[in-house]
mmCIF file of C-alpha atoms in Angstrom:
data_model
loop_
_atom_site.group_PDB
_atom_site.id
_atom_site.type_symbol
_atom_site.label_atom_id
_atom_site.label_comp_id
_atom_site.label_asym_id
_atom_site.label_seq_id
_atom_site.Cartn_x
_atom_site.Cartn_y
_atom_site.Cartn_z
ATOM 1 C CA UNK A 1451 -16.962 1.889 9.792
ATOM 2 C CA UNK A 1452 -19.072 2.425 6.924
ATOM 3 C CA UNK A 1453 -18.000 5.057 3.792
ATOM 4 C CA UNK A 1454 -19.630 7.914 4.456
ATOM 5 C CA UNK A 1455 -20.756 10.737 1.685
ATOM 6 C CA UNK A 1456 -21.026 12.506 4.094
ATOM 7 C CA UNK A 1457 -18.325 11.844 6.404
ATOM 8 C CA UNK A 1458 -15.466 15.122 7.687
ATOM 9 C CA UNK A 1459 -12.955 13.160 6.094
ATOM 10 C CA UNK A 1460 -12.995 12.661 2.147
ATOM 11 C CA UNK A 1461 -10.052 10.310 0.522
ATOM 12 C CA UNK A 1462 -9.534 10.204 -3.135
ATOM 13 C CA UNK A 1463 -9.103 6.448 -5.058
ATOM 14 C CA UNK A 1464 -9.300 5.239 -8.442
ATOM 15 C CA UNK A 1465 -12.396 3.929 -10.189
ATOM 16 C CA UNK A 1466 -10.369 1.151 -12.133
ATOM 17 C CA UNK A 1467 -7.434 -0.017 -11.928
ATOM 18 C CA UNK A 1468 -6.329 -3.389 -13.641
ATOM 19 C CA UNK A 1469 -6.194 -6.720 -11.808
ATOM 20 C CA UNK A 1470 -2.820 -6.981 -10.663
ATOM 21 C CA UNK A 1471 -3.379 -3.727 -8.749
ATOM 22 C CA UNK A 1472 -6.454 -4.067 -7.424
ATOM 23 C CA UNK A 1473 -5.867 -5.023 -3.530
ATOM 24 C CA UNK A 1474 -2.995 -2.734 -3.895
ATOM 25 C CA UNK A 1475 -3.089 0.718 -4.374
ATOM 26 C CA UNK A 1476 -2.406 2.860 -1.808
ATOM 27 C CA UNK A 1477 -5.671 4.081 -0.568
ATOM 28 C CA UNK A 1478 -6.045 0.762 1.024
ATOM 29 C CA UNK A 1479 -3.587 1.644 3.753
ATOM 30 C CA UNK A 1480 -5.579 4.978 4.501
ATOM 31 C CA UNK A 1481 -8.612 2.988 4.669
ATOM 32 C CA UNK A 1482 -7.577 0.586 6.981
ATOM 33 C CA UNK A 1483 -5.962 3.385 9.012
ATOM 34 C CA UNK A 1484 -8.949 4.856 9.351
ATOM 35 C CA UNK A 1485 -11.446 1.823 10.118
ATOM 36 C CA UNK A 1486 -8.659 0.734 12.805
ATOM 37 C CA UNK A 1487 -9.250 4.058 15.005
ATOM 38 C CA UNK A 1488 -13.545 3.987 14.253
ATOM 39 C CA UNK A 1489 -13.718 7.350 11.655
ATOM 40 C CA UNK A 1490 -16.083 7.390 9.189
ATOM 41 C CA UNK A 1491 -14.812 8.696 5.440
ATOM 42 C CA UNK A 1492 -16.130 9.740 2.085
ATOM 43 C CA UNK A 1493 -14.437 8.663 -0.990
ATOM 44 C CA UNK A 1494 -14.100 10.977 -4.171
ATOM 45 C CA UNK A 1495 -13.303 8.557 -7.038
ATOM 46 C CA UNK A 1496 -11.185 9.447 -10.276
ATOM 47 C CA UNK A 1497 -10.985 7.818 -13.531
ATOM 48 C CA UNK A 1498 -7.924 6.946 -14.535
ATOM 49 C CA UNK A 1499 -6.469 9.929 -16.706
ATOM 50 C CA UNK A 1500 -7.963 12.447 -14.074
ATOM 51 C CA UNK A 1501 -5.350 11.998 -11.588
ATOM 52 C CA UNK A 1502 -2.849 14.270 -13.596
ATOM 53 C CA UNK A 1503 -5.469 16.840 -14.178
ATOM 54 C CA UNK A 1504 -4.508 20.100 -12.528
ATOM 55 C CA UNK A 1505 -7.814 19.924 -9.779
ATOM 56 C CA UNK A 1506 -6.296 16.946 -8.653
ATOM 57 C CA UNK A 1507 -2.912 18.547 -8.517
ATOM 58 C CA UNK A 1508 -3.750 21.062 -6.005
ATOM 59 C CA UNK A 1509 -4.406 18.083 -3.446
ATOM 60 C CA UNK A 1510 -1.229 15.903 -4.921
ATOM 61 C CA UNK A 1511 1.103 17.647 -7.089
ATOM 62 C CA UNK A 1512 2.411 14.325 -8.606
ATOM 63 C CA UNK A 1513 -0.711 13.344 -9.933
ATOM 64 C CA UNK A 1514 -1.186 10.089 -7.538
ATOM 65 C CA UNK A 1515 -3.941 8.643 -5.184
ATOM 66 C CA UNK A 1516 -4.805 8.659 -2.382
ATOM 67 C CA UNK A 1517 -5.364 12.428 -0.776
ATOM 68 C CA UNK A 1518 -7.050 13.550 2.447
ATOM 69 C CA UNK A 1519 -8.617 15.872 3.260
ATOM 70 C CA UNK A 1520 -10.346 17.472 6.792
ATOM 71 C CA UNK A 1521 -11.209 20.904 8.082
ATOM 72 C CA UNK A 1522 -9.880 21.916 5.343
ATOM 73 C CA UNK A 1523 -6.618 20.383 5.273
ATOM 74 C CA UNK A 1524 -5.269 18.171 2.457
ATOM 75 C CA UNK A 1525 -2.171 15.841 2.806
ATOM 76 C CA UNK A 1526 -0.625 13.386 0.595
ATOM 77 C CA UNK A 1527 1.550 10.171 0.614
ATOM 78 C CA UNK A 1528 -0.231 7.174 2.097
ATOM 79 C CA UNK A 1529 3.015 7.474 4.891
ATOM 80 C CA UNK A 1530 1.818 10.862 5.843
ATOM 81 C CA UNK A 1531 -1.549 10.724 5.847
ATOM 82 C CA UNK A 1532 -1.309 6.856 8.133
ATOM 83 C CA UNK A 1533 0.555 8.806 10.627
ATOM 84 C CA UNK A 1534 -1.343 12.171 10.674
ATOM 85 C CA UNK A 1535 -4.522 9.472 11.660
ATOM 86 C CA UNK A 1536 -2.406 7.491 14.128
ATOM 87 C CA UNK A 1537 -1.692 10.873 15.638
ATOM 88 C CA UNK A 1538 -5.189 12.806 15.405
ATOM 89 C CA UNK A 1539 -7.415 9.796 16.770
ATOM 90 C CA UNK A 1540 -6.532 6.709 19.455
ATOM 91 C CA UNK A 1541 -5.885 3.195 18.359
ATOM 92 C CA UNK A 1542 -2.711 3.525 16.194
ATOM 93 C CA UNK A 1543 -0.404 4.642 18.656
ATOM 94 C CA UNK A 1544 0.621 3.043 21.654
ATOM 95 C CA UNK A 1545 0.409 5.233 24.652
ATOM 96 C CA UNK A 1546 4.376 5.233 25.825
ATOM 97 C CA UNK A 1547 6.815 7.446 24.098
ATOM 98 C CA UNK A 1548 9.130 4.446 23.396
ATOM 99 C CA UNK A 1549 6.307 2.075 21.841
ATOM 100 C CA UNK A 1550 5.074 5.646 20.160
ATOM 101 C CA UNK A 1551 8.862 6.208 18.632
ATOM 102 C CA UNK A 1552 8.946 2.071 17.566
ATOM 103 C CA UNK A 1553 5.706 2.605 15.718
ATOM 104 C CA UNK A 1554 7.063 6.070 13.185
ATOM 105 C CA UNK A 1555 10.869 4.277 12.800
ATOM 106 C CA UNK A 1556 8.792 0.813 11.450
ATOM 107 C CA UNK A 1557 6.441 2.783 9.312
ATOM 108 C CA UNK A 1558 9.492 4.411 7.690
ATOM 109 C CA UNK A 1559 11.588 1.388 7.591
ATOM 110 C CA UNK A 1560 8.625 0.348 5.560
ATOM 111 C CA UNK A 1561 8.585 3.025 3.064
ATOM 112 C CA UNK A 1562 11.846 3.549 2.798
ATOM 113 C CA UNK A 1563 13.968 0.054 3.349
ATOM 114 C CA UNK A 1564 11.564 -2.449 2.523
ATOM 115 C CA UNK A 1565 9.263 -1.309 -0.180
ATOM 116 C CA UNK A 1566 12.192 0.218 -2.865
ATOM 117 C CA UNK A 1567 13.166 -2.967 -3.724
ATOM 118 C CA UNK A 1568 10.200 -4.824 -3.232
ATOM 119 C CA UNK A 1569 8.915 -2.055 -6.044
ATOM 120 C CA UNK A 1570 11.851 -2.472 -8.283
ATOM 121 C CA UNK A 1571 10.560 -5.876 -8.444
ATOM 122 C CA UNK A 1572 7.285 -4.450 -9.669
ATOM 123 C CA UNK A 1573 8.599 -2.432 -12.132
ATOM 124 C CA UNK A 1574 10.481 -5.254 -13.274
ATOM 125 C CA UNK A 1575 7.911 -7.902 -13.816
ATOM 126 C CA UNK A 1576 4.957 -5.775 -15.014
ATOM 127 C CA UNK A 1577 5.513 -1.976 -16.169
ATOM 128 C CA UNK A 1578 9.044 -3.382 -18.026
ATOM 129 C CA UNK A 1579 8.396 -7.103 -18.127
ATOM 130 C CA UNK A 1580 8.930 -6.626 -21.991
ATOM 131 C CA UNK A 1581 12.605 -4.872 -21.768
ATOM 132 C CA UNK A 1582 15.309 -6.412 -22.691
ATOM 133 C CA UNK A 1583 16.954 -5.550 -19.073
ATOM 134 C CA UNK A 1584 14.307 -6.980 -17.141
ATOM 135 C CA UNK A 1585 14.949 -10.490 -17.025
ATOM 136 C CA UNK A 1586 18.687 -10.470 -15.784
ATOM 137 C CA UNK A 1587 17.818 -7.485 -13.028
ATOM 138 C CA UNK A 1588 15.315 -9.915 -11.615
ATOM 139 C CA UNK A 1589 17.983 -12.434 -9.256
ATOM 140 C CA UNK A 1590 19.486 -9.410 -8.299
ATOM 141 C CA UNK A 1591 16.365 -7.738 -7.185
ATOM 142 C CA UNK A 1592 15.138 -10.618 -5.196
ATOM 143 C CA UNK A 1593 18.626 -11.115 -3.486
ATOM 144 C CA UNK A 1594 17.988 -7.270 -1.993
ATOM 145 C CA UNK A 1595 14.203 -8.101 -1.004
ATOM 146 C CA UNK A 1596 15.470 -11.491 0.636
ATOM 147 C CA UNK A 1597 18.426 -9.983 2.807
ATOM 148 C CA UNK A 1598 16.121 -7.081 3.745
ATOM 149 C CA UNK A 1599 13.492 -9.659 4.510
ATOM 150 C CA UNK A 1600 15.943 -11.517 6.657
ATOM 151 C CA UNK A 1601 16.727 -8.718 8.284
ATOM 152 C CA UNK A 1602 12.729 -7.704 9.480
ATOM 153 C CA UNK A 1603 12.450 -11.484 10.492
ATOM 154 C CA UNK A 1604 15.292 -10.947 12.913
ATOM 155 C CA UNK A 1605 14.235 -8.178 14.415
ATOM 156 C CA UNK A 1606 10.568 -9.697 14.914
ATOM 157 C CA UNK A 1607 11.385 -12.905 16.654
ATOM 158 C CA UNK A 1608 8.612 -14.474 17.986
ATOM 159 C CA UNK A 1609 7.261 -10.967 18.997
ATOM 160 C CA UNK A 1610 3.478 -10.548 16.999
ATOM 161 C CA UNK A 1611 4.111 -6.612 16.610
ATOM 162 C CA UNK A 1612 7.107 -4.874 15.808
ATOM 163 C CA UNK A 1613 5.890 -1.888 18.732
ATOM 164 C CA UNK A 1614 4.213 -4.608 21.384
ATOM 165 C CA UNK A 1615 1.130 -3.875 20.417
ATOM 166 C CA UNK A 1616 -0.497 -3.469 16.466
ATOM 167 C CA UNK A 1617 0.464 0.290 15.444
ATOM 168 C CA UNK A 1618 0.754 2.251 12.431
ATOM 169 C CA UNK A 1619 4.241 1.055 11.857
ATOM 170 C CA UNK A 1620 2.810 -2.625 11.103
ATOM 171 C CA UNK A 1621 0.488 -1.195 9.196
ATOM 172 C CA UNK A 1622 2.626 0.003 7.135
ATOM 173 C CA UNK A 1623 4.571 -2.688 6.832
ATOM 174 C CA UNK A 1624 1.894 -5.432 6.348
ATOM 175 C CA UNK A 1625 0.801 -3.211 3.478
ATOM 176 C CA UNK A 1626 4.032 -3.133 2.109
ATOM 177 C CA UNK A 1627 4.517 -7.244 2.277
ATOM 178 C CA UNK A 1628 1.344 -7.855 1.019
ATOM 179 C CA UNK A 1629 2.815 -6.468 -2.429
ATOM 180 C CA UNK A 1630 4.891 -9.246 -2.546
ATOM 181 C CA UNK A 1631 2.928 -11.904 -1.182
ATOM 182 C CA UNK A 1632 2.288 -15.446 -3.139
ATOM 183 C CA UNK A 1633 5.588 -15.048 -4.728
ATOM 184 C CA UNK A 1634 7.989 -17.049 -2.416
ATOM 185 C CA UNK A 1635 9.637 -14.092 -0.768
ATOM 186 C CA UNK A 1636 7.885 -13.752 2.407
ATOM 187 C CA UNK A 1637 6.735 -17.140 2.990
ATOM 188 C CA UNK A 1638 10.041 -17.865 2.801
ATOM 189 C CA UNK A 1639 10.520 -16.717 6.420
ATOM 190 C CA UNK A 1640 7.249 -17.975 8.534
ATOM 191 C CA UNK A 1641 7.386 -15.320 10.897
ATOM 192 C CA UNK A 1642 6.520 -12.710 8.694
ATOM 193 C CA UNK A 1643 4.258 -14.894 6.630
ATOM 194 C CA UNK A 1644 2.765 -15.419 9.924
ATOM 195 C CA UNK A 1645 2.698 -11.765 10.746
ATOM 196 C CA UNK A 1646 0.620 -11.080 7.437
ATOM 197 C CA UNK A 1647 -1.738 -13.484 7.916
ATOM 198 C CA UNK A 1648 -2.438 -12.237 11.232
ATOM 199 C CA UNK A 1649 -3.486 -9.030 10.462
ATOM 200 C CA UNK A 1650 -5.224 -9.708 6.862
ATOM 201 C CA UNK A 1651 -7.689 -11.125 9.771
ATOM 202 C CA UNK A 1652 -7.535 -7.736 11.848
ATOM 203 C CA UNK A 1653 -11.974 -6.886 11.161
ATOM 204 C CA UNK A 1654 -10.673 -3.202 10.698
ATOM 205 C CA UNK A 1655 -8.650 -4.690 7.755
ATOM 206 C CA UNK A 1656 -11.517 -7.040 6.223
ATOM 207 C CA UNK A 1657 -13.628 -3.880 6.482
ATOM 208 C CA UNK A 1658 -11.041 -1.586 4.281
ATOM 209 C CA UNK A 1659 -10.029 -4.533 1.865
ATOM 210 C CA UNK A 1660 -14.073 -5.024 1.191
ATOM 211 C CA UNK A 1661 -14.685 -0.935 0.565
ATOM 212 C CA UNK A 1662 -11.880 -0.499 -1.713
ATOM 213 C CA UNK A 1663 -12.243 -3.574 -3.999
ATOM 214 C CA UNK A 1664 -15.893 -2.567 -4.601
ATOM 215 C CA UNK A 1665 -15.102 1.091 -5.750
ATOM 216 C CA UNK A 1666 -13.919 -0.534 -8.776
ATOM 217 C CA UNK A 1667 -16.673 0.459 -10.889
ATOM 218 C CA UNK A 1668 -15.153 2.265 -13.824
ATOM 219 C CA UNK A 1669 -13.912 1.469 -17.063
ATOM 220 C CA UNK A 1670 -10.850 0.643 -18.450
ATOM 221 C CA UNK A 1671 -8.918 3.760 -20.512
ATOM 222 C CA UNK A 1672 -8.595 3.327 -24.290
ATOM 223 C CA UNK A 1673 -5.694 0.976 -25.036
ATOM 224 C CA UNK A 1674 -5.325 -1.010 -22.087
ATOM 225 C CA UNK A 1675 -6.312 -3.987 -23.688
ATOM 226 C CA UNK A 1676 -3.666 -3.913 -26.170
ATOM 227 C CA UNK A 1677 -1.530 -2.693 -23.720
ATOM 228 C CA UNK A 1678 -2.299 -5.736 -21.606
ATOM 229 C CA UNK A 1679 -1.402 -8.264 -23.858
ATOM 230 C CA UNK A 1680 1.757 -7.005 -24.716
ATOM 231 C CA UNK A 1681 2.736 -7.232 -21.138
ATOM 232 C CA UNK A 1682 1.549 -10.391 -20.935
ATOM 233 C CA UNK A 1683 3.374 -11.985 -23.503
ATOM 234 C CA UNK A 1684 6.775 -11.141 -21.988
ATOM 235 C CA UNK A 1685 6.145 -11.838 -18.470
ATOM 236 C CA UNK A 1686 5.941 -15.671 -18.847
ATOM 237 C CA UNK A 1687 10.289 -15.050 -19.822
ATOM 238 C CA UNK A 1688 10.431 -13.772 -16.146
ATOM 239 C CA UNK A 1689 9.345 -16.779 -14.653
#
């Protein structure tokens, strides 16, 4: 579905956002919620700073993207805000009451088993690549993604879906391997590499992926390049 200005639904997303993060950030997982089930949105765009601004605060009191907002109601967390769509329009929740209770126990076993460690990892190799501590948390980090990583491919067999049919809980947790992906973890385990690839080719995904990679019109904030460079220069010792 196209982006809207003048859609009932309005997200919020950043107007820049450096490389490594573009593809990434979280409004990507509203989008695609909301081109799976057909709605139309609008997109309010922030410069990087203006997140922690107190307007913005209102919608998201800790200063993050994304935010929705309808009929005048505003939700946060990209968890919250997937399900609240999977549960307002059809096509992200399957119609029995087990497949329906599969769906909300994989979308939190997404945010809440999969993606700390998977995030630890990020902290580790970009936001602290240059601490001291960094290098020797890394085997231990990817030990805890691997066994939890095991432990998804078990439970998804030869199965395509983790709820029988494509649901808000694989959403979720596509979006959460896709942080990850390229660096040896999931590939490691075909099935879920499998399981990625299969929906990066879902149209509804291609369509969100597209949208949010070209609101990335903005500028940089003062610093970043220096910033950059720094980080840069310690995160070949990770590898």
């Amino acid at each position: 579905m196209p982006v809207d200005p003048n859609a009932s639904i309005t997200i919020t997303a950043f107007d820049w956002v450096p490389d490594f993060a573009k593809g990434q950030v979280r409004d990507l997982r509203v989008r695609w919620a909301l081109e799976e089930v057909g709605q139309d949105y609008a997109v309010r765009y922030l410069p990087q700073g203006q997140q922690k601004e107190a307007a913005h605060r209102t919608l998201q009191p800790f200063g993050q993207v994304p935010t929705y907002e309808e009929d005048g109601q505003a939700l946060f967390e990209s968890g919250a805000i997937v399900w609240h769509i999977s549960e307002r329009f059809p096509g992200l929740t399957p119609k029995s009451a087990a497949g329906k209770g599969l769906s909300l126990e994989w979308l939190f076993a997404a945010l809440n088993t999969i993606e700390p460690p998977i995030m630890d990892r990020a902290q580790a190799t970009i936001f602290e690549a240059k601490d001291p501590w960094s290098a020797p948390r890394l085997p231990g980090i990817d030990e805890r993604i691997t066994e939890r990583l095991q432990e998804a491919s078990d439970r998804l067999g030869t199965a395509d879906w983790f709820a029988g049919s494509f649901s808000a809980g694989d959403l979720m947790m596509v979006s959460v391997l896709r942080i990850i992906e390229g660096e040896g973890l999931v590939e490691a385990f075909p099935n879920l590499a499998d399981y990625v690839a299969r929906s990066a080719e879902r149209p509804a995904f291609r369509q969100a992926l597209n949208d949010h990679l070209a609101g990335f019109t903005g500028n940089p904030p003062p610093g970043f390049d220096a910033w950059m460079a720094e980080l840069q220069s310690h995160q070949g010792e990770l590898t």
